[in-house]
Amino acid sequence: MTYVVALTGGIGSGKSTVAKLFCSLGAGLIDTDDIAHRLTQPNGQAIEPIRTTFGSHYIDQHGAMARDVMRHLIFADPSAKQRLEQILHPLIHEQVLMMLKQSQHAYTLLAVPLLVETGTYLKIANRVLVIDCGEAVQIARVMTRSGLNESEARAIMAKQAPRETRLAFADDVINNNGTAETLYPQVVALDKVYNELSSKIN
Ligand code: ADP
């Protein structure tokens, strides 16, 4: 059985950057955002339930979920967001369990942006790793990466757990306030810890 390290952090904190470094050292990676994306691609398992619940208008000509149309609906109608989540969350959960079962890696990172907000994956995580940086750094990176303005970046962050709440769940923290080069030594040190912890459960 693979050892499960739940990886979380606010938007733009550096989760994807850190995940790539762990993978370069041999870690497994399961990303719940990627799974959600696959489920809503043509022939994805969520497509027919979305068509039934929302109508064909929400499926594009290629058979994928019409993301922009859905985004507008969800923005205007919070109950629609809930209905979409009721479709996606159980399917994501099922995929995660299947992929963990199949993982041949000593340990697997399970990337869950809203880990502490939803709580679902805390139950199956052996360990929680939080990627942390200060709010100003986070906002600057989100603005650069996504072309959002400061108030748009802040609006997304306001929907996520506050930094202190997230940190309260952490077994391990990677500090990403510095340059990208400062990440690698932190990842190497934790990779060693996770390989050791994994050998104790197997
Ligand atoms: P997340 O997956 O948590 O949203 P990313 O790993 O995508 O965050 O990082 C957000 C943005 O910030 C990306 O454009 C990434 O290249 C950049 N970034 C991450 N860490 C650093 C760093 N230490 N220094 C400079 N840029 C960084």
GROMACS .gro file of C-alpha atoms and ligand atoms in nm:
model
  229
    1MET     CA    1   0.000   0.000   0.000
    2THR     CA    2   0.134   0.342  -0.097
    3TYR     CA    3   0.188   0.596   0.183
    4VAL     CA    4  -0.045   0.893   0.124
    5VAL     CA    5   0.080   1.249   0.162
    6ALA     CA    6  -0.198   1.501   0.111
    7LEU     CA    7  -0.055   1.814  -0.053
    8THR     CA    8  -0.237   2.142  -0.013
    9GLY     CA    9  -0.190   2.517  -0.008
   10GLY     CA   10  -0.375   2.827  -0.120
   11ILE     CA   11  -0.402   2.930  -0.483
   12GLY     CA   12  -0.058   3.021  -0.619
   13SER     CA   13   0.123   2.893  -0.310
   14GLY     CA   14   0.338   2.661  -0.524
   15LYS     CA   15   0.163   2.321  -0.508
   16SER     CA   16   0.224   2.231  -0.874
   17THR     CA   17   0.585   2.352  -0.859
   18VAL     CA   18   0.655   2.146  -0.548
   19ALA     CA   19   0.469   1.841  -0.683
   20LYS     CA   20   0.694   1.837  -0.991
   21LEU     CA   21   1.005   1.836  -0.770
   22PHE     CA   22   0.874   1.542  -0.566
   23CYS     CA   23   0.791   1.354  -0.885
   24SER     CA   24   1.146   1.410  -1.014
   25LEU     CA   25   1.262   1.221  -0.702
   26GLY     CA   26   1.026   0.930  -0.772
   27ALA     CA   27   0.709   1.017  -0.580
   28GLY     CA   28   0.367   0.928  -0.716
   29LEU     CA   29   0.118   1.207  -0.778
   30ILE     CA   30  -0.260   1.210  -0.790
   31ASP     CA   31  -0.407   1.552  -0.860
   32THR     CA   32  -0.778   1.597  -0.788
   33ASP     CA   33  -0.797   1.899  -1.022
   34ASP     CA   34  -0.660   1.686  -1.307
   35ILE     CA   35  -0.914   1.415  -1.230
   36ALA     CA   36  -1.199   1.671  -1.234
   37HIS     CA   37  -1.071   1.793  -1.568
   38ARG     CA   38  -1.061   1.442  -1.715
   39LEU     CA   39  -1.409   1.362  -1.588
   40THR     CA   40  -1.546   1.662  -1.778
   41GLN     CA   41  -1.360   1.594  -2.104
   42PRO     CA   42  -1.537   1.422  -2.398
   43ASN     CA   43  -1.652   1.075  -2.287
   44GLY     CA   44  -1.566   1.159  -1.927
   45GLN     CA   45  -1.781   0.992  -1.664
   46ALA     CA   46  -1.934   1.323  -1.555
   47ILE     CA   47  -2.059   1.424  -1.899
   48GLU     CA   48  -2.388   1.232  -1.907
   49PRO     CA   49  -2.484   1.324  -1.547
   50ILE     CA   50  -2.408   1.689  -1.632
   51ARG     CA   51  -2.624   1.669  -1.945
   52THR     CA   52  -2.910   1.513  -1.747
   53THR     CA   53  -2.889   1.764  -1.462
   54PHE     CA   54  -2.813   2.087  -1.649
   55GLY     CA   55  -2.914   2.021  -2.011
   56SER     CA   56  -2.723   1.989  -2.340
   57HIS     CA   57  -2.643   2.360  -2.339
   58TYR     CA   58  -2.372   2.279  -2.083
   59ILE     CA   59  -2.197   2.032  -2.314
   60ASP     CA   60  -1.993   2.176  -2.601
   61GLN     CA   61  -1.977   2.054  -2.960
   62HIS     CA   62  -1.686   1.821  -2.880
   63GLY     CA   63  -1.870   1.653  -2.595
   64ALA     CA   64  -1.681   1.821  -2.310
   65MET     CA   65  -1.840   2.028  -2.035
   66ALA     CA   66  -1.882   2.384  -2.169
   67ARG     CA   67  -1.657   2.542  -1.907
   68ASP     CA   68  -1.732   2.908  -1.972
   69VAL     CA   69  -2.108   2.852  -1.980
   70MET     CA   70  -2.087   2.649  -1.659
   71ARG     CA   71  -1.865   2.910  -1.492
   72HIS     CA   72  -2.124   3.179  -1.562
   73LEU     CA   73  -2.406   2.967  -1.423
   74ILE     CA   74  -2.213   2.881  -1.109
   75PHE     CA   75  -2.119   3.243  -1.054
   76ALA     CA   76  -2.484   3.349  -1.073
   77ASP     CA   77  -2.634   3.051  -0.889
   78PRO     CA   78  -2.459   2.889  -0.589
   79SER     CA   79  -2.707   2.599  -0.589
   80ALA     CA   80  -2.581   2.509  -0.939
   81LYS     CA   81  -2.229   2.488  -0.798
   82GLN     CA   82  -2.358   2.248  -0.535
   83ARG     CA   83  -2.531   2.034  -0.798
   84LEU     CA   84  -2.214   2.018  -1.007
   85GLU     CA   85  -2.012   1.923  -0.699
   86GLN     CA   86  -2.264   1.651  -0.614
   87ILE     CA   87  -2.186   1.500  -0.953
   88LEU     CA   88  -1.810   1.550  -0.949
   89HIS     CA   89  -1.706   1.484  -0.591
   90PRO     CA   90  -1.814   1.118  -0.563
   91LEU     CA   91  -1.657   1.044  -0.904
   92ILE     CA   92  -1.331   1.213  -0.803
   93HIS     CA   93  -1.328   1.022  -0.476
   94GLU     CA   94  -1.380   0.691  -0.655
   95GLN     CA   95  -1.093   0.767  -0.895
   96VAL     CA   96  -0.861   0.869  -0.613
   97LEU     CA   97  -0.922   0.544  -0.424
   98MET     CA   98  -0.868   0.339  -0.739
   99MET     CA   99  -0.546   0.522  -0.829
  100LEU     CA  100  -0.410   0.491  -0.475
  101LYS     CA  101  -0.483   0.119  -0.480
  102GLN     CA  102  -0.292   0.087  -0.807
  103SER     CA  103   0.001   0.310  -0.707
  104GLN     CA  104   0.336   0.130  -0.713
  105HIS     CA  105   0.516   0.423  -0.550
  106ALA     CA  106   0.650   0.406  -0.195
  107TYR     CA  107   0.454   0.723  -0.130
  108THR     CA  108   0.203   0.919  -0.333
  109LEU     CA  109   0.124   1.288  -0.313
  110LEU     CA  110  -0.247   1.352  -0.321
  111ALA     CA  111  -0.291   1.712  -0.436
  112VAL     CA  112  -0.613   1.856  -0.298
  113PRO     CA  113  -0.640   2.237  -0.315
  114LEU     CA  114  -0.939   2.246  -0.076
  115LEU     CA  115  -0.815   1.971   0.158
  116VAL     CA  116  -0.898   2.143   0.485
  117GLU     CA  117  -1.212   2.312   0.352
  118THR     CA  118  -1.382   1.985   0.252
  119GLY     CA  119  -1.213   1.744   0.493
  120THR     CA  120  -1.286   1.442   0.272
  121TYR     CA  121  -0.928   1.345   0.202
  122LEU     CA  122  -0.795   1.411   0.550
  123LYS     CA  123  -0.940   1.070   0.638
  124ILE     CA  124  -0.725   0.881   0.390
  125ALA     CA  125  -0.407   1.087   0.425
  126ASN     CA  126  -0.122   0.947   0.634
  127ARG     CA  127   0.035   1.289   0.644
  128VAL     CA  128  -0.052   1.648   0.546
  129LEU     CA  129   0.197   1.871   0.366
  130VAL     CA  130   0.112   2.242   0.337
  131ILE     CA  131   0.286   2.473   0.093
  132ASP     CA  132   0.298   2.810   0.257
  133CYS     CA  133   0.384   3.165   0.160
  134GLY     CA  134   0.284   3.511   0.278
  135GLU     CA  135  -0.029   3.671   0.138
  136ALA     CA  136   0.155   3.945  -0.054
  137VAL     CA  137   0.380   3.689  -0.227
  138GLN     CA  138   0.079   3.471  -0.303
  139ILE     CA  139  -0.118   3.758  -0.457
  140ALA     CA  140   0.179   3.869  -0.668
  141ARG     CA  141   0.229   3.514  -0.805
  142VAL     CA  142  -0.138   3.463  -0.882
  143MET     CA  143  -0.153   3.799  -1.061
  144THR     CA  144   0.154   3.715  -1.272
  145ARG     CA  145   0.045   3.360  -1.353
  146SER     CA  146  -0.323   3.413  -1.422
  147GLY     CA  147  -0.337   3.777  -1.534
  148LEU     CA  148  -0.585   3.858  -1.257
  149ASN     CA  149  -0.593   4.191  -1.078
  150GLU     CA  150  -0.541   4.216  -0.704
  151SER     CA  151  -0.908   4.221  -0.610
  152GLU     CA  152  -0.979   3.915  -0.827
  153ALA     CA  153  -0.691   3.729  -0.663
  154ARG     CA  154  -0.816   3.834  -0.318
  155ALA     CA  155  -1.171   3.723  -0.404
  156ILE     CA  156  -1.049   3.370  -0.481
  157MET     CA  157  -0.837   3.361  -0.166
  158ALA     CA  158  -1.133   3.477   0.043
  159LYS     CA  159  -1.319   3.158  -0.056
  160GLN     CA  160  -1.031   2.943   0.068
  161ALA     CA  161  -0.937   2.865   0.426
  162PRO     CA  162  -0.720   3.128   0.595
  163ARG     CA  163  -0.349   3.053   0.607
  164GLU     CA  164  -0.350   2.983   0.985
  165THR     CA  165  -0.636   2.732   0.954
  166ARG     CA  166  -0.454   2.542   0.681
  167LEU     CA  167  -0.128   2.544   0.877
  168ALA     CA  168  -0.306   2.401   1.181
  169PHE     CA  169  -0.363   2.078   0.982
  170ALA     CA  170  -0.002   2.050   0.864
  171ASP     CA  171   0.236   1.772   0.964
  172ASP     CA  172   0.495   1.930   0.737
  173VAL     CA  173   0.529   2.275   0.585
  174ILE     CA  174   0.728   2.384   0.282
  175ASN     CA  175   0.814   2.752   0.301
  176ASN     CA  176   0.776   2.908  -0.044
  177ASN     CA  177   0.847   3.271   0.033
  178GLY     CA  178   1.188   3.262  -0.131
  179THR     CA  179   1.319   3.186  -0.477
  180ALA     CA  180   1.227   2.865  -0.658
  181GLU     CA  181   1.577   2.731  -0.575
  182THR     CA  182   1.493   2.728  -0.204
  183LEU     CA  183   1.228   2.462  -0.265
  184TYR     CA  184   1.450   2.177  -0.377
  185PRO     CA  185   1.643   2.118  -0.050
  186GLN     CA  186   1.314   2.120   0.142
  187VAL     CA  187   1.167   1.865  -0.099
  188VAL     CA  188   1.475   1.642  -0.076
  189ALA     CA  189   1.455   1.642   0.306
  190LEU     CA  190   1.084   1.552   0.306
  191ASP     CA  191   1.128   1.288   0.036
  192LYS     CA  192   1.366   1.112   0.274
  193VAL     CA  193   1.113   1.135   0.561
  194TYR     CA  194   0.828   1.003   0.346
  195ASN     CA  195   1.033   0.711   0.213
  196GLU     CA  196   1.121   0.617   0.572
  197LEU     CA  197   0.761   0.648   0.692
  198SER     CA  198   0.644   0.444   0.396
  199SER     CA  199   0.884   0.162   0.476
  200LYS     CA  200   0.728   0.139   0.825
  201ILE     CA  201   0.375   0.072   0.695
  202ASN     CA  202   0.483  -0.176   0.427
  203ADP     P1  203  -0.037   2.637  -0.718
  203ADP     O1  204  -0.024   2.504  -0.788
  203ADP     O2  205  -0.035   2.625  -0.569
  203ADP     O3  206  -0.153   2.722  -0.764
  203ADP     P2  207   0.201   2.705  -0.869
  203ADP     O4  208   0.303   2.599  -0.837
  203ADP     O5  209   0.131   2.696  -1.001
  203ADP     O6  210   0.096   2.721  -0.751
  203ADP     O7  211   0.276   2.846  -0.852
  203ADP     C1  212   0.206   2.968  -0.884
  203ADP     C2  213   0.294   3.053  -0.975
  203ADP     O8  214   0.405   3.100  -0.902
  203ADP     C3  215   0.350   2.977  -1.094
  203ADP     O9  216   0.356   3.064  -1.204
  203ADP     C4  217   0.490   2.937  -1.047
  203ADP    O10  218   0.579   2.922  -1.155
  203ADP     C5  219   0.528   3.055  -0.959
  203ADP     N1  220   0.614   3.018  -0.846
  203ADP     C6  221   0.598   2.918  -0.758
  203ADP     N2  222   0.696   2.919  -0.666
  203ADP     C7  223   0.777   3.022  -0.695
  203ADP     C8  224   0.896   3.077  -0.636
  203ADP     N3  225   0.950   3.026  -0.525
  203ADP     N4  226   0.951   3.187  -0.695
  203ADP     C9  227   0.895   3.242  -0.803
  203ADP     N5  228   0.783   3.197  -0.865
  203ADP    C10  229   0.724   3.089  -0.811
   0.00000   0.00000   0.00000
